[in-house]
PDB file of C-alpha atoms in Angstrom:
ATOM      1  CA  MET A  26    -102.447  29.271 -48.723  1.00  0.00           C
ATOM      2  CA  PRO A  27    -100.394  26.304 -48.454  1.00  0.00           C
ATOM      3  CA  ASP A  28    -100.456  23.942 -45.798  1.00  0.00           C
ATOM      4  CA  LEU A  29     -99.013  25.131 -42.470  1.00  0.00           C
ATOM      5  CA  ARG A  30     -95.978  23.083 -41.482  1.00  0.00           C
ATOM      6  CA  VAL A  31     -96.155  21.839 -37.916  1.00  0.00           C
ATOM      7  CA  LEU A  32     -93.592  20.490 -35.721  1.00  0.00           C
ATOM      8  CA  VAL A  33     -94.492  18.118 -32.910  1.00  0.00           C
ATOM      9  CA  VAL A  34     -92.224  18.474 -29.935  1.00  0.00           C
ATOM     10  CA  GLU A  35     -93.012  15.616 -27.646  1.00  0.00           C
ATOM     11  CA  ASP A  36     -90.819  13.295 -25.547  1.00  0.00           C
ATOM     12  CA  ASP A  37     -93.380  10.443 -25.475  1.00  0.00           C
ATOM     13  CA  PRO A  38     -93.394   8.443 -28.458  1.00  0.00           C
ATOM     14  CA  VAL A  39     -97.225   7.554 -28.171  1.00  0.00           C
ATOM     15  CA  ALA A  40     -98.325  11.126 -27.461  1.00  0.00           C
ATOM     16  CA  ALA A  41     -96.009  12.472 -30.333  1.00  0.00           C
ATOM     17  CA  GLU A  42     -97.488  10.089 -32.702  1.00  0.00           C
ATOM     18  CA  ALA A  43    -101.158  10.741 -31.670  1.00  0.00           C
ATOM     19  CA  HIS A  44    -100.268  14.673 -32.171  1.00  0.00           C
ATOM     20  CA  ARG A  45     -98.723  13.839 -35.296  1.00  0.00           C
ATOM     21  CA  THR A  46    -101.804  11.763 -36.605  1.00  0.00           C
ATOM     22  CA  TYR A  47    -104.171  14.676 -35.395  1.00  0.00           C
ATOM     23  CA  VAL A  48    -102.380  17.356 -37.386  1.00  0.00           C
ATOM     24  CA  ASP A  49    -102.569  15.060 -40.492  1.00  0.00           C
ATOM     25  CA  ARG A  50    -106.281  14.988 -40.207  1.00  0.00           C
ATOM     26  CA  LEU A  51    -106.677  18.686 -40.277  1.00  0.00           C
ATOM     27  CA  PRO A  52    -107.184  20.222 -43.828  1.00  0.00           C
ATOM     28  CA  GLY A  53    -104.629  23.070 -44.017  1.00  0.00           C
ATOM     29  CA  PHE A  54    -101.906  21.523 -41.845  1.00  0.00           C
ATOM     30  CA  ALA A  55     -99.108  18.917 -42.348  1.00  0.00           C
ATOM     31  CA  CYS A  56     -96.665  17.543 -39.881  1.00  0.00           C
ATOM     32  CA  VAL A  57     -93.429  17.814 -41.030  1.00  0.00           C
ATOM     33  CA  GLY A  58     -91.349  16.405 -38.011  1.00  0.00           C
ATOM     34  CA  ILE A  59     -91.317  14.972 -34.585  1.00  0.00           C
ATOM     35  CA  ALA A  60     -88.716  16.180 -31.839  1.00  0.00           C
ATOM     36  CA  GLY A  61     -88.464  14.253 -28.832  1.00  0.00           C
ATOM     37  CA  THR A  62     -86.053  17.033 -27.037  1.00  0.00           C
ATOM     38  CA  ALA A  63     -85.631  20.678 -26.695  1.00  0.00           C
ATOM     39  CA  GLY A  64     -81.957  20.355 -28.332  1.00  0.00           C
ATOM     40  CA  ARG A  65     -83.724  18.592 -31.512  1.00  0.00           C
ATOM     41  CA  ALA A  66     -86.482  20.865 -31.621  1.00  0.00           C
ATOM     42  CA  LEU A  67     -84.015  23.856 -31.898  1.00  0.00           C
ATOM     43  CA  GLN A  68     -81.970  22.085 -34.578  1.00  0.00           C
ATOM     44  CA  VAL A  69     -85.102  21.439 -36.779  1.00  0.00           C
ATOM     45  CA  LEU A  70     -86.332  25.054 -36.424  1.00  0.00           C
ATOM     46  CA  ALA A  71     -82.949  26.581 -37.444  1.00  0.00           C
ATOM     47  CA  ARG A  72     -83.984  25.001 -40.966  1.00  0.00           C
ATOM     48  CA  GLY A  73     -86.375  27.453 -41.332  1.00  0.00           C
ATOM     49  CA  ASP A  74     -89.064  25.301 -42.696  1.00  0.00           C
ATOM     50  CA  VAL A  75     -91.714  25.289 -39.637  1.00  0.00           C
ATOM     51  CA  ASP A  76     -94.712  27.629 -39.373  1.00  0.00           C
ATOM     52  CA  VAL A  77     -96.042  26.271 -35.971  1.00  0.00           C
ATOM     53  CA  VAL A  78     -94.611  24.138 -33.006  1.00  0.00           C
ATOM     54  CA  LEU A  79     -96.810  21.882 -31.092  1.00  0.00           C
ATOM     55  CA  LEU A  80     -94.872  22.238 -27.839  1.00  0.00           C
ATOM     56  CA  ASP A  81     -94.829  20.076 -24.691  1.00  0.00           C
ATOM     57  CA  MET A  82     -93.498  21.783 -21.542  1.00  0.00           C
ATOM     58  CA  HIS A  83     -91.821  18.716 -19.926  1.00  0.00           C
ATOM     59  CA  LEU A  84     -88.795  17.798 -22.170  1.00  0.00           C
ATOM     60  CA  PRO A  85     -86.115  15.740 -20.976  1.00  0.00           C
ATOM     61  CA  ASP A  86     -83.326  18.143 -21.367  1.00  0.00           C
ATOM     62  CA  GLY A  87     -85.244  21.403 -20.675  1.00  0.00           C
ATOM     63  CA  HIS A  88     -88.613  23.247 -20.188  1.00  0.00           C
ATOM     64  CA  GLY A  89     -90.533  24.040 -23.129  1.00  0.00           C
ATOM     65  CA  LEU A  90     -90.419  27.842 -22.311  1.00  0.00           C
ATOM     66  CA  ASP A  91     -86.700  27.493 -22.427  1.00  0.00           C
ATOM     67  CA  VAL A  92     -87.062  26.224 -25.905  1.00  0.00           C
ATOM     68  CA  VAL A  93     -89.312  29.426 -26.847  1.00  0.00           C
ATOM     69  CA  ARG A  94     -86.858  31.826 -25.216  1.00  0.00           C
ATOM     70  CA  ARG A  95     -84.008  30.123 -27.380  1.00  0.00           C
ATOM     71  CA  MET A  96     -85.892  30.349 -30.219  1.00  0.00           C
ATOM     72  CA  ARG A  97     -86.667  34.298 -29.930  1.00  0.00           C
ATOM     73  CA  ALA A  98     -83.034  34.979 -28.806  1.00  0.00           C
ATOM     74  CA  LEU A  99     -81.993  33.548 -32.160  1.00  0.00           C
ATOM     75  CA  GLY A 100     -84.569  35.745 -33.928  1.00  0.00           C
ATOM     76  CA  ASN A 101     -86.981  32.839 -35.099  1.00  0.00           C
ATOM     77  CA  GLN A 102     -90.363  34.057 -34.583  1.00  0.00           C
ATOM     78  CA  THR A 103     -92.279  30.922 -35.224  1.00  0.00           C
ATOM     79  CA  ASP A 104     -95.508  30.512 -33.724  1.00  0.00           C
ATOM     80  CA  VAL A 105     -96.030  28.293 -30.989  1.00  0.00           C
ATOM     81  CA  VAL A 106     -98.972  26.254 -29.447  1.00  0.00           C
ATOM     82  CA  ALA A 107     -98.507  24.740 -25.902  1.00  0.00           C
ATOM     83  CA  VAL A 108     -99.534  21.005 -25.742  1.00  0.00           C
ATOM     84  CA  THR A 109     -99.129  19.985 -22.257  1.00  0.00           C
ATOM     85  CA  SER A 110    -100.061  18.552 -19.286  1.00  0.00           C
ATOM     86  CA  ALA A 111     -98.528  21.688 -17.258  1.00  0.00           C
ATOM     87  CA  ARG A 112    -101.345  23.040 -15.275  1.00  0.00           C
ATOM     88  CA  GLU A 113     -99.691  25.719 -12.938  1.00  0.00           C
ATOM     89  CA  VAL A 114    -101.116  29.072 -13.484  1.00  0.00           C
ATOM     90  CA  ALA A 115     -97.619  30.598 -13.417  1.00  0.00           C
ATOM     91  CA  ALA A 116     -96.499  28.507 -16.390  1.00  0.00           C
ATOM     92  CA  VAL A 117     -99.802  29.614 -18.387  1.00  0.00           C
ATOM     93  CA  GLN A 118     -99.076  33.273 -17.695  1.00  0.00           C
ATOM     94  CA  ALA A 119     -95.458  32.635 -18.582  1.00  0.00           C
ATOM     95  CA  ALA A 120     -96.360  31.211 -21.786  1.00  0.00           C
ATOM     96  CA  ALA A 121     -98.656  34.225 -22.622  1.00  0.00           C
ATOM     97  CA  ARG A 122     -95.907  36.559 -21.659  1.00  0.00           C
ATOM     98  CA  ILE A 123     -93.372  35.325 -24.279  1.00  0.00           C
ATOM     99  CA  GLY A 124     -95.970  34.903 -27.153  1.00  0.00           C
ATOM    100  CA  VAL A 125     -97.245  31.107 -26.877  1.00  0.00           C
ATOM    101  CA  VAL A 126    -100.560  31.515 -29.252  1.00  0.00           C
ATOM    102  CA  GLN A 127    -102.468  28.829 -28.021  1.00  0.00           C
ATOM    103  CA  TYR A 128    -102.360  26.559 -24.532  1.00  0.00           C
ATOM    104  CA  VAL A 129    -104.011  23.044 -24.912  1.00  0.00           C
ATOM    105  CA  LEU A 130    -104.109  20.893 -21.920  1.00  0.00           C
ATOM    106  CA  LYS A 131    -103.357  17.093 -22.240  1.00  0.00           C
ATOM    107  CA  PRO A 132    -105.162  14.858 -22.401  1.00  0.00           C
ATOM    108  CA  PHE A 133    -107.730  16.212 -24.700  1.00  0.00           C
ATOM    109  CA  ALA A 134    -109.967  15.051 -27.321  1.00  0.00           C
ATOM    110  CA  PHE A 135    -109.279  15.434 -31.173  1.00  0.00           C
ATOM    111  CA  GLU A 136    -111.898  18.021 -31.889  1.00  0.00           C
ATOM    112  CA  THR A 137    -110.220  20.404 -28.936  1.00  0.00           C
ATOM    113  CA  LEU A 138    -106.885  20.520 -30.782  1.00  0.00           C
ATOM    114  CA  ARG A 139    -108.788  20.881 -34.007  1.00  0.00           C
ATOM    115  CA  ASP A 140    -110.602  23.871 -32.631  1.00  0.00           C
ATOM    116  CA  ARG A 141    -107.649  25.768 -31.422  1.00  0.00           C
ATOM    117  CA  LEU A 142    -105.617  25.184 -34.575  1.00  0.00           C
ATOM    118  CA  THR A 143    -108.765  26.239 -36.724  1.00  0.00           C
ATOM    119  CA  ALA A 144    -108.786  29.381 -34.972  1.00  0.00           C
ATOM    120  CA  TYR A 145    -105.210  30.076 -35.281  1.00  0.00           C
ATOM    121  CA  ALA A 146    -104.996  29.387 -39.002  1.00  0.00           C
ATOM    122  CA  ARG A 147    -108.071  31.661 -39.351  1.00  0.00           C
ATOM    123  CA  GLN A 148    -106.133  34.518 -37.581  1.00  0.00           C
ATOM    124  CA  ARG A 149    -102.933  34.007 -39.574  1.00  0.00           C
ATOM    125  CA  ARG A 150    -104.902  33.835 -42.835  1.00  0.00           C
ATOM    126  CA  ALA A 151    -106.249  37.252 -41.868  1.00  0.00           C
ATOM    127  CA  ALA A 152    -103.077  38.705 -40.997  1.00  0.00           C
ATOM    128  CA  SER A 153    -101.684  37.406 -44.269  1.00  0.00           C
ATOM    129  CA  LEU A 154    -104.267  39.231 -46.434  1.00  0.00           C
ATOM    130  CA  GLY A 155    -103.596  42.385 -44.749  1.00  0.00           C
ATOM    131  CA  GLU A 156    -107.080  42.514 -43.129  1.00  0.00           C
ATOM    132  CA  VAL A 157    -107.720  45.559 -40.476  1.00  0.00           C
ATOM    133  CA  VAL A 158    -109.849  45.623 -37.380  1.00  0.00           C
ATOM    134  CA  ALA A 159    -113.005  47.482 -37.500  1.00  0.00           C
ATOM    135  CA  ASP A 160    -113.336  48.462 -33.827  1.00  0.00           C
ATOM    136  CA  GLN A 161    -111.878  47.579 -29.937  1.00  0.00           C
ATOM    137  CA  ASP A 162    -114.194  44.422 -30.031  1.00  0.00           C
ATOM    138  CA  GLU A 163    -112.457  42.865 -32.916  1.00  0.00           C
ATOM    139  CA  VAL A 164    -109.238  43.713 -31.368  1.00  0.00           C
ATOM    140  CA  ASP A 165    -110.106  42.092 -28.090  1.00  0.00           C
ATOM    141  CA  ARG A 166    -111.031  38.971 -30.264  1.00  0.00           C
ATOM    142  CA  LEU A 167    -107.685  38.987 -31.805  1.00  0.00           C
ATOM    143  CA  LEU A 168    -105.901  39.084 -28.291  1.00  0.00           C
ATOM    144  CA  HIS A 169    -108.243  36.902 -26.638  1.00  0.00           C
ATOM    145  CA  PRO A 170    -109.513  34.577 -29.415  1.00  0.00           C
ATOM    146  CA  ALA A 171    -112.537  32.528 -28.766  1.00  0.00           C
ATOM    147  CA  THR A 172    -112.834  29.207 -30.564  1.00  0.00           C
ATOM    148  CA  VAL A 173    -115.948  28.035 -32.035  1.00  0.00           C
ATOM    149  CA  SER A 174    -116.518  24.508 -31.062  1.00  0.00           C
ATOM    150  CA  SER A 175    -117.042  22.011 -33.863  1.00  0.00           C
ATOM    151  CA  VAL A 176    -117.511  19.065 -31.571  1.00  0.00           C
ATOM    152  CA  PRO A 177    -120.508  17.034 -32.704  1.00  0.00           C
ATOM    153  CA  LYS A 178    -123.857  18.170 -32.219  1.00  0.00           C
ATOM    154  CA  GLY A 179    -125.224  17.120 -28.615  1.00  0.00           C
ATOM    155  CA  LEU A 180    -122.001  16.773 -27.003  1.00  0.00           C
ATOM    156  CA  ALA A 181    -120.479  19.661 -25.044  1.00  0.00           C
ATOM    157  CA  GLY A 182    -116.779  20.317 -25.406  1.00  0.00           C
ATOM    158  CA  GLY A 183    -115.818  20.847 -21.701  1.00  0.00           C
ATOM    159  CA  VAL A 184    -117.628  17.501 -21.007  1.00  0.00           C
ATOM    160  CA  LEU A 185    -115.903  15.760 -23.735  1.00  0.00           C
ATOM    161  CA  ASP A 186    -112.518  16.780 -22.392  1.00  0.00           C
ATOM    162  CA  ARG A 187    -113.468  15.750 -18.908  1.00  0.00           C
ATOM    163  CA  VAL A 188    -114.137  12.300 -20.128  1.00  0.00           C
ATOM    164  CA  VAL A 189    -110.788  12.232 -21.976  1.00  0.00           C
ATOM    165  CA  GLN A 190    -109.139  13.341 -18.479  1.00  0.00           C
ATOM    166  CA  LEU A 191    -110.987  10.526 -16.572  1.00  0.00           C
ATOM    167  CA  LEU A 192    -110.054   7.849 -19.221  1.00  0.00           C
ATOM    168  CA  ALA A 193    -106.330   8.766 -18.857  1.00  0.00           C
ATOM    169  CA  ASN A 194    -105.972   8.742 -15.446  1.00  0.00           C
ATOM    170  CA  ARG A 195    -107.141   5.364 -15.091  1.00  0.00           C
ATOM    171  CA  GLU A 196    -107.405   2.006 -17.151  1.00  0.00           C
ATOM    172  CA  GLY A 197    -110.989   0.969 -17.800  1.00  0.00           C
ATOM    173  CA  TRP A 198    -114.169   2.853 -17.336  1.00  0.00           C
ATOM    174  CA  THR A 199    -117.860   1.641 -18.038  1.00  0.00           C
ATOM    175  CA  ALA A 200    -120.272   4.100 -18.923  1.00  0.00           C
ATOM    176  CA  GLU A 201    -121.937   3.786 -15.333  1.00  0.00           C
ATOM    177  CA  GLU A 202    -118.527   4.750 -13.622  1.00  0.00           C
ATOM    178  CA  ILE A 203    -117.993   7.665 -16.229  1.00  0.00           C
ATOM    179  CA  ALA A 204    -121.764   8.859 -15.500  1.00  0.00           C
ATOM    180  CA  THR A 205    -121.353   8.647 -11.598  1.00  0.00           C
ATOM    181  CA  SER A 206    -117.841  10.696 -12.015  1.00  0.00           C
ATOM    182  CA  LEU A 207    -119.795  13.495 -14.119  1.00  0.00           C
ATOM    183  CA  GLY A 208    -122.902  13.485 -12.349  1.00  0.00           C
ATOM    184  CA  THR A 209    -124.761  12.459 -15.778  1.00  0.00           C
ATOM    185  CA  SER A 210    -126.992   9.852 -16.770  1.00  0.00           C
ATOM    186  CA  ARG A 211    -125.247   6.641 -18.162  1.00  0.00           C
ATOM    187  CA  ILE A 212    -126.765   7.151 -21.602  1.00  0.00           C
ATOM    188  CA  THR A 213    -125.340  10.614 -21.617  1.00  0.00           C
ATOM    189  CA  ALA A 214    -121.967   9.222 -20.401  1.00  0.00           C
ATOM    190  CA  ARG A 215    -122.027   6.385 -22.932  1.00  0.00           C
ATOM    191  CA  ARG A 216    -122.687   8.788 -25.992  1.00  0.00           C
ATOM    192  CA  TYR A 217    -119.398  10.474 -25.172  1.00  0.00           C
ATOM    193  CA  LEU A 218    -117.444   7.266 -24.888  1.00  0.00           C
ATOM    194  CA  GLU A 219    -118.896   5.674 -28.140  1.00  0.00           C
ATOM    195  CA  HIS A 220    -117.771   8.748 -29.985  1.00  0.00           C
ATOM    196  CA  LEU A 221    -114.227   8.720 -28.733  1.00  0.00           C
ATOM    197  CA  ALA A 222    -114.435   5.033 -29.675  1.00  0.00           C
ATOM    198  CA  ASP A 223    -115.697   5.763 -33.164  1.00  0.00           C
ATOM    199  CA  GLN A 224    -112.672   8.375 -33.269  1.00  0.00           C
ATOM    200  CA  GLY A 225    -110.159   5.691 -32.297  1.00  0.00           C
ATOM    201  CA  GLN A 226    -109.319   7.719 -29.032  1.00  0.00           C
ATOM    202  CA  ALA A 227    -110.988   5.139 -26.919  1.00  0.00           C
ATOM    203  CA  LEU A 228    -110.834   1.153 -27.032  1.00  0.00           C
ATOM    204  CA  ARG A 229    -113.987  -0.994 -26.223  1.00  0.00           C
ATOM    205  CA  THR A 230    -113.257  -4.344 -24.310  1.00  0.00           C
ATOM    206  CA  GLN A 231    -115.508  -6.638 -22.279  1.00  0.00           C
ATOM    207  CA  ARG A 232    -115.369  -6.621 -18.486  1.00  0.00           C
ATOM    208  CA  TYR A 233    -116.658  -9.758 -16.722  1.00  0.00           C
ATOM    209  CA  ASP A 234    -117.279  -9.216 -12.973  1.00  0.00           C
ATOM    210  CA  GLY A 235    -117.881 -12.989 -11.980  1.00  0.00           C
ATOM    211  CA  ARG A 236    -121.513 -12.212 -10.837  1.00  0.00           C
ATOM    212  CA  SER A 237    -123.534 -12.598 -13.907  1.00  0.00           C
ATOM    213  CA  GLY A 238    -123.048 -13.821 -17.270  1.00  0.00           C
ATOM    214  CA  ARG A 239    -123.562 -10.728 -19.040  1.00  0.00           C
ATOM    215  CA  PRO A 240    -120.352  -8.501 -19.574  1.00  0.00           C
ATOM    216  CA  LYS A 241    -120.344  -4.791 -19.506  1.00  0.00           C
ATOM    217  CA  VAL A 242    -118.568  -2.645 -22.193  1.00  0.00           C
ATOM    218  CA  GLU A 243    -115.290  -1.179 -20.623  1.00  0.00           C
ATOM    219  CA  TYR A 244    -113.442   1.804 -22.260  1.00  0.00           C
ATOM    220  CA  SER A 245    -109.951   2.747 -22.133  1.00  0.00           C
ATOM    221  CA  TRP A 246    -107.681   5.811 -23.485  1.00  0.00           C
ATOM    222  CA  VAL A 247    -105.547   4.777 -26.233  1.00  0.00           C
ATOM    223  CA  ALA A 248    -104.520   8.208 -28.186  1.00  0.00           C
ATOM    224  CA  GLU A 249    -101.840   9.429 -25.562  1.00  0.00           C
ATOM    225  CA  SER A 250    -100.238   8.194 -22.652  1.00  0.00           C
TER     226      SER A 250
END
């Protein structure tokens, strides 16, 4: 299959660039544009050269779900993956009702988006090949796709996303502080922080507390705002 063409719809320039970078790191995907408003997104979609939309829910000129409704009213059946901080149950249910194929909460680790898009691409490929389902279990898996996590060995996807959320909600964390928030050991917390730093999603700096000569390593979230 040719690369799936992705439109990033996100009004925050830092987050939009992060999502573009994530997409371009994924084999089989290519970002073909960024739209910062609902109006601009609909203009790009009208050209017909987009396979999937990474859609934020909170846009300056409208709600993301309204973008999907307008797309469908115009006959545009492009698949939509919600990438958003909207955590309301009503928003998740509404997205599912109008055919949003995945719902990813911000902030997130790169692996989270990678796993969701990989699962989406796998299902799309099966449909294009005309594959048929074998039984009810397979139907259930298609309707409620479970992703197989590709988080590095020794790390848990849920914990990794929790570390990302902590980093994004406050400037500057040490491994000890993350460990206290998670209820884990400092060594465990440091493994997650170092992974994010190695991936370019967290920045390492030095924190001097003025009480001793040895600084502590501090981590800050840099991939999104």
